[in-house]
């Protein structure tokens, strides 16, 4: 028993169909510290926090608060125990005032009269919220809304505050202000659990850092004694099979040309993609490195026309005579997602359960997704179910998808087998270009090796691959060229033959290469 | 739980449960449940009852189908009511004014009904697709508006004619009547029954065999995955609602009075919602639901004759719908937890030697097919 532990998680495990989110995780958070929880998307951070906040029940393991074992059946149990959570996506009512938002659901604390108002004013000072509590929430900016969220959990008596990726929505100055508030509150004895994957931020604010990878606790370190590089290594891992050496298959035929692609944030002027230009040749793997949230997802989704670019062009195909001319290239700019797919793009999305699969549909119906307009799957407006089933059987055999049959719902498969199905499907239309977003995230080592081999093989046959990955070994091992993305721009090039994961990790955080 | 057994378990449980509940209600009101049940069943063989049940089931079927088309895409078309009433009214007006040669006349009336139903739903579709207005709100409002529009259209000084105490549209000449099949003393089977069957087959074919049906289901199941797969969500919304409205337009054409009168039937659109729920949007399920509903309608009359309160049939209709919804949810949750346990057990086996490279093949007895795990709660939620 650790007498100074505000919160202790012991042996927490949690699995969902097809995914092990947490496996035997231990975490000790001391009173009055800022404890950062680091890990890539999908590593299991959010699941762990949902368990701590009572939103989900662990399959095994238990939680201790101030040394006493507790069991949270719902968030209200966690709140009673003094644990509050500020979600990444705010849970606020725009049409209510600041004070009403704070009071909503907590009327029993101090009523809704003068006493409640005084308490709100008191706590508002703590959180650095300087607006009139009677202002409608709709008038507040993002940073102030976040403070209202913090105020809400404090008002409910929280001493331990979970901040779920709090900086994702903030601009740099606001991040500094938030960190100032967090430091002041820490001095007053509050404890923070800070979830993030931004290494520099974590290093500047945290007293202790715990890194999670693939649902397991990799280690707990002191930020003063660890470098960003070492942290990046812990997050992405280096224990992977060696991608090995090979001869180049890069040709000079352009498969994809992206020119000055710019994408604006949905809420305004912020440039999520800022004049991104790149070329991928047939037989080439172009790797995009970057800390999560710097525009990689948006780049891929804009190329797929799932997001509407503000300006710029996307061209596909191969130049007939020399680069630069448009002979043989198709201008995809005005086309929608389906037409771009038909033109010859295969797309392995980063989140297969949200973007790649229809979970409750059988495997063969999942084979249809994205190919519903093309032979062999369809003839005109009719689907050829028999052909779809036959081709799904082919993928199952060829890509070693472990399943009892093609009528099983996709959700029943493990993550690795789901991903093999997606990869097999996306290579089946004989594409010119494969866009692979984190193709081996959340899959077992066997599936990972298999997917790498498949990408290699397709590359040898002349496929162009745009690879986005947070796994630096994967990037270096597979890519012929690496570009580093930072704040929506491509800021540096790296040669995978010479660059080390450490150098790449540094470049991702903005250091010169 | 797989195949037919799994699919039938929930509805059968629900019907049995609601029958039991009604039996209890009957006992409380001092009637004998057994007698009531016998009367309900034996009435089917009497007079034109059997044919009447099929006829009104056909109407319910169209309505259920219209609602189910929206449900496939998670669109809740509450406006089937307004769509069918307006379509029936306009079709009756046009049919009464323009007299064409026999078959053409009927076809024209049907086409007008289809177009008006689709058009009225189209208002909600456009609002939803281009302005993000919830189709629930807009269709409810359109229902209210259609009542006003109909009242205006059948005034004697617009298109209506005064007949005694009733206002009606001009009656449709016999050449425009929808043909039926006369079965002697058993009654007349409306032609709409065959239209309903044909539409049911078309609906099944569309969902399972066409690109459009696939895109509809995909958008309903996962809008994000559908978008990544190149499905145009906006187009799907519009087309799904237009189709739903077009089918709704056919509801008002069964052809008993060949005109639209003040006391034209109402409420089919709302019944359709209940029937689509009963049938789980499945073409055969909806057929079973409509037949059950029509049977209970008739049973109400038969019960009345022996002095049992007819409301018992209405109670049974309501209880059946609720029980079906609950039974499906219970079965779904049960299967979900069962599946989770299986996968977790499997995962732990595979995870035990996790440090050593490739895990072996999955243990035998992998998850069985056909478990309808809903998307809710299954997807591992992760921060983004």
mmCIF file of N, CA and C in Angstrom, chain A residues 52-111:
data_model
loop_
_atom_site.group_PDB
_atom_site.id
_atom_site.type_symbol
_atom_site.label_atom_id
_atom_site.label_comp_id
_atom_site.label_asym_id
_atom_site.label_seq_id
_atom_site.Cartn_x
_atom_site.Cartn_y
_atom_site.Cartn_z
ATOM 1 N N UNK A 52 -11.506 4.135 -14.857
ATOM 2 C CA UNK A 52 -11.279 4.881 -13.628
ATOM 3 C C UNK A 52 -12.457 5.799 -13.327
ATOM 4 N N UNK A 53 -13.116 6.287 -14.380
ATOM 5 C CA UNK A 53 -14.216 7.226 -14.193
ATOM 6 C C UNK A 53 -15.567 6.497 -14.111
ATOM 7 N N UNK A 54 -15.532 5.177 -14.073
ATOM 8 C CA UNK A 54 -16.776 4.432 -13.875
ATOM 9 C C UNK A 54 -17.642 4.292 -15.109
ATOM 10 N N UNK A 55 -17.134 4.727 -16.279
ATOM 11 C CA UNK A 55 -17.951 4.611 -17.487
ATOM 12 C C UNK A 55 -17.924 3.194 -18.025
ATOM 13 N N UNK A 56 -16.854 2.464 -17.696
ATOM 14 C CA UNK A 56 -16.786 1.067 -18.103
ATOM 15 C C UNK A 56 -16.260 0.241 -16.938
ATOM 16 N N UNK A 57 -16.643 -1.029 -16.947
ATOM 17 C CA UNK A 57 -16.205 -1.909 -15.875
ATOM 18 C C UNK A 57 -15.029 -2.743 -16.359
ATOM 19 N N UNK A 58 -13.993 -2.875 -15.526
ATOM 20 C CA UNK A 58 -12.868 -3.717 -15.949
ATOM 21 C C UNK A 58 -13.268 -5.192 -15.925
ATOM 22 N N UNK A 59 -12.617 -5.987 -16.797
ATOM 23 C CA UNK A 59 -12.853 -7.431 -16.754
ATOM 24 C C UNK A 59 -12.212 -8.021 -15.509
ATOM 25 N N UNK A 60 -11.046 -7.449 -15.142
ATOM 26 C CA UNK A 60 -10.410 -7.873 -13.905
ATOM 27 C C UNK A 60 -9.573 -6.723 -13.377
ATOM 28 N N UNK A 61 -9.105 -6.842 -12.154
ATOM 29 C CA UNK A 61 -8.345 -5.777 -11.530
ATOM 30 C C UNK A 61 -9.232 -4.894 -10.679
ATOM 31 N N UNK A 62 -8.610 -4.008 -9.877
ATOM 32 C CA UNK A 62 -9.436 -3.133 -9.056
ATOM 33 C C UNK A 62 -8.816 -1.749 -8.915
ATOM 34 N N UNK A 63 -9.585 -0.848 -8.336
ATOM 35 C CA UNK A 63 -9.190 0.551 -8.186
ATOM 36 C C UNK A 63 -9.131 0.875 -6.702
ATOM 37 N N UNK A 64 -8.100 1.615 -6.307
ATOM 38 C CA UNK A 64 -8.039 2.103 -4.924
ATOM 39 C C UNK A 64 -7.975 3.621 -4.951
ATOM 40 N N UNK A 65 -8.744 4.242 -4.076
ATOM 41 C CA UNK A 65 -8.688 5.693 -3.929
ATOM 42 C C UNK A 65 -8.293 5.990 -2.498
ATOM 43 N N UNK A 66 -7.212 6.732 -2.316
ATOM 44 C CA UNK A 66 -6.671 7.033 -0.994
ATOM 45 C C UNK A 66 -6.501 5.761 -0.157
ATOM 46 N N UNK A 67 -6.069 4.710 -0.809
ATOM 47 C CA UNK A 67 -5.767 3.487 -0.090
ATOM 48 C C UNK A 67 -6.941 2.547 0.106
ATOM 49 N N UNK A 68 -8.153 2.995 -0.159
ATOM 50 C CA UNK A 68 -9.299 2.116 0.043
ATOM 51 C C UNK A 68 -9.799 1.604 -1.289
ATOM 52 N N UNK A 69 -10.114 0.308 -1.321
ATOM 53 C CA UNK A 69 -10.583 -0.258 -2.576
ATOM 54 C C UNK A 69 -12.005 0.221 -2.864
ATOM 55 N N UNK A 70 -12.236 0.611 -4.130
ATOM 56 C CA UNK A 70 -13.557 1.101 -4.502
ATOM 57 C C UNK A 70 -14.027 0.384 -5.751
ATOM 58 N N UNK A 71 -15.312 0.492 -5.996
ATOM 59 C CA UNK A 71 -15.868 -0.085 -7.199
ATOM 60 C C UNK A 71 -16.815 0.942 -7.791
ATOM 61 N N UNK A 72 -16.500 1.418 -8.990
ATOM 62 C CA UNK A 72 -17.328 2.451 -9.616
ATOM 63 C C UNK A 72 -18.279 1.814 -10.604
ATOM 64 N N UNK A 73 -19.570 1.949 -10.337
ATOM 65 C CA UNK A 73 -20.542 1.408 -11.272
ATOM 66 C C UNK A 73 -20.941 2.439 -12.302
ATOM 67 N N UNK A 74 -20.729 3.695 -11.972
ATOM 68 C CA UNK A 74 -21.088 4.760 -12.907
ATOM 69 C C UNK A 74 -20.222 5.967 -12.582
ATOM 70 N N UNK A 75 -20.187 6.958 -13.469
ATOM 71 C CA UNK A 75 -19.396 8.154 -13.187
ATOM 72 C C UNK A 75 -19.792 8.823 -11.875
ATOM 73 N N UNK A 76 -21.063 8.708 -11.485
ATOM 74 C CA UNK A 76 -21.434 9.399 -10.250
ATOM 75 C C UNK A 76 -20.730 8.775 -9.046
ATOM 76 N N UNK A 77 -20.448 7.467 -9.100
ATOM 77 C CA UNK A 77 -19.654 6.850 -8.026
ATOM 78 C C UNK A 77 -18.260 7.448 -7.989
ATOM 79 N N UNK A 78 -17.684 7.641 -9.187
ATOM 80 C CA UNK A 78 -16.332 8.187 -9.261
ATOM 81 C C UNK A 78 -16.318 9.621 -8.741
ATOM 82 N N UNK A 79 -17.353 10.383 -9.094
ATOM 83 C CA UNK A 79 -17.423 11.773 -8.644
ATOM 84 C C UNK A 79 -17.508 11.819 -7.122
ATOM 85 N N UNK A 80 -18.301 10.904 -6.554
ATOM 86 C CA UNK A 80 -18.417 10.858 -5.089
ATOM 87 C C UNK A 80 -17.073 10.583 -4.440
ATOM 88 N N UNK A 81 -16.243 9.800 -5.133
ATOM 89 C CA UNK A 81 -14.931 9.479 -4.590
ATOM 90 C C UNK A 81 -13.925 10.588 -4.890
ATOM 91 N N UNK A 82 -14.390 11.681 -5.497
ATOM 92 C CA UNK A 82 -13.501 12.823 -5.722
ATOM 93 C C UNK A 82 -12.733 12.766 -7.028
ATOM 94 N N UNK A 83 -13.229 12.007 -7.989
ATOM 95 C CA UNK A 83 -12.558 11.935 -9.283
ATOM 96 C C UNK A 83 -13.445 12.591 -10.340
ATOM 97 N N UNK A 84 -12.898 13.528 -11.080
ATOM 98 C CA UNK A 84 -13.675 14.203 -12.118
ATOM 99 C C UNK A 84 -12.962 14.075 -13.445
ATOM 100 N N UNK A 85 -13.736 14.114 -14.520
ATOM 101 C CA UNK A 85 -13.110 13.960 -15.832
ATOM 102 C C UNK A 85 -13.531 15.101 -16.751
ATOM 103 N N UNK A 86 -12.551 15.659 -17.437
ATOM 104 C CA UNK A 86 -12.833 16.665 -18.454
ATOM 105 C C UNK A 86 -12.628 15.992 -19.804
ATOM 106 N N UNK A 87 -13.720 15.809 -20.521
ATOM 107 C CA UNK A 87 -13.632 15.077 -21.772
ATOM 108 C C UNK A 87 -13.038 15.947 -22.861
ATOM 109 N N UNK A 88 -12.462 15.261 -23.837
ATOM 110 C CA UNK A 88 -11.878 15.971 -24.969
ATOM 111 C C UNK A 88 -12.963 16.753 -25.711
ATOM 112 N N UNK A 89 -14.113 16.116 -25.872
ATOM 113 C CA UNK A 89 -15.232 16.803 -26.505
ATOM 114 C C UNK A 89 -16.118 17.300 -25.384
ATOM 115 N N UNK A 90 -16.281 18.597 -25.324
ATOM 116 C CA UNK A 90 -16.951 19.181 -24.171
ATOM 117 C C UNK A 90 -18.383 18.709 -24.067
ATOM 118 N N UNK A 91 -18.818 18.577 -22.804
ATOM 119 C CA UNK A 91 -20.190 18.162 -22.531
ATOM 120 C C UNK A 91 -20.898 19.369 -21.919
ATOM 121 N N UNK A 92 -21.148 20.370 -22.742
ATOM 122 C CA UNK A 92 -21.734 21.609 -22.236
ATOM 123 C C UNK A 92 -22.958 21.969 -23.066
ATOM 124 N N UNK A 93 -23.860 22.722 -22.418
ATOM 125 C CA UNK A 93 -25.063 23.171 -23.125
ATOM 126 C C UNK A 93 -24.857 24.621 -23.556
ATOM 127 N N UNK A 94 -24.848 24.834 -24.852
ATOM 128 C CA UNK A 94 -24.579 26.162 -25.408
ATOM 129 C C UNK A 94 -25.588 27.217 -24.982
ATOM 130 N N UNK A 95 -26.825 26.796 -24.798
ATOM 131 C CA UNK A 95 -27.876 27.786 -24.560
ATOM 132 C C UNK A 95 -28.036 28.142 -23.088
ATOM 133 N N UNK A 96 -27.238 27.504 -22.227
ATOM 134 C CA UNK A 96 -27.303 27.850 -20.809
ATOM 135 C C UNK A 96 -26.138 28.778 -20.460
ATOM 136 N N UNK A 97 -26.253 29.436 -19.301
ATOM 137 C CA UNK A 97 -25.146 30.296 -18.883
ATOM 138 C C UNK A 97 -24.041 29.436 -18.271
ATOM 139 N N UNK A 98 -22.903 30.094 -18.022
ATOM 140 C CA UNK A 98 -21.777 29.393 -17.407
ATOM 141 C C UNK A 98 -22.221 28.776 -16.083
ATOM 142 N N UNK A 99 -22.873 29.599 -15.248
ATOM 143 C CA UNK A 99 -23.270 29.108 -13.924
ATOM 144 C C UNK A 99 -24.264 27.958 -14.047
ATOM 145 N N UNK A 100 -25.203 28.071 -14.979
ATOM 146 C CA UNK A 100 -26.193 27.000 -15.147
ATOM 147 C C UNK A 100 -25.533 25.703 -15.595
ATOM 148 N N UNK A 101 -24.539 25.842 -16.481
ATOM 149 C CA UNK A 101 -23.821 24.657 -16.921
ATOM 150 C C UNK A 101 -23.134 23.956 -15.759
ATOM 151 N N UNK A 102 -22.567 24.772 -14.861
ATOM 152 C CA UNK A 102 -21.871 24.186 -13.715
ATOM 153 C C UNK A 102 -22.881 23.515 -12.795
ATOM 154 N N UNK A 103 -24.022 24.165 -12.590
ATOM 155 C CA UNK A 103 -24.999 23.672 -11.611
ATOM 156 C C UNK A 103 -25.790 22.478 -12.120
ATOM 157 N N UNK A 104 -25.913 22.388 -13.433
ATOM 158 C CA UNK A 104 -26.755 21.354 -14.018
ATOM 159 C C UNK A 104 -26.359 19.971 -13.504
ATOM 160 N N UNK A 105 -27.262 19.328 -12.809
ATOM 161 C CA UNK A 105 -26.986 17.995 -12.286
ATOM 162 C C UNK A 105 -26.281 17.999 -10.946
ATOM 163 N N UNK A 106 -25.889 19.198 -10.462
ATOM 164 C CA UNK A 106 -25.201 19.261 -9.175
ATOM 165 C C UNK A 106 -25.961 20.185 -8.242
ATOM 166 N N UNK A 107 -27.276 20.255 -8.435
ATOM 167 C CA UNK A 107 -28.087 21.179 -7.646
ATOM 168 C C UNK A 107 -28.038 20.823 -6.170
ATOM 169 N N UNK A 108 -27.805 19.544 -5.890
ATOM 170 C CA UNK A 108 -27.849 19.128 -4.496
ATOM 171 C C UNK A 108 -26.592 19.527 -3.722
ATOM 172 N N UNK A 109 -25.559 20.001 -4.420
ATOM 173 C CA UNK A 109 -24.313 20.355 -3.723
ATOM 174 C C UNK A 109 -24.526 21.572 -2.816
ATOM 175 N N UNK A 110 -24.860 22.702 -3.463
ATOM 176 C CA UNK A 110 -25.042 23.934 -2.691
ATOM 177 C C UNK A 110 -26.304 24.649 -3.130
ATOM 178 N N UNK A 111 -27.289 23.924 -3.616
ATOM 179 C CA UNK A 111 -28.501 24.569 -4.100
ATOM 180 C C UNK A 111 -28.250 25.323 -5.391
#
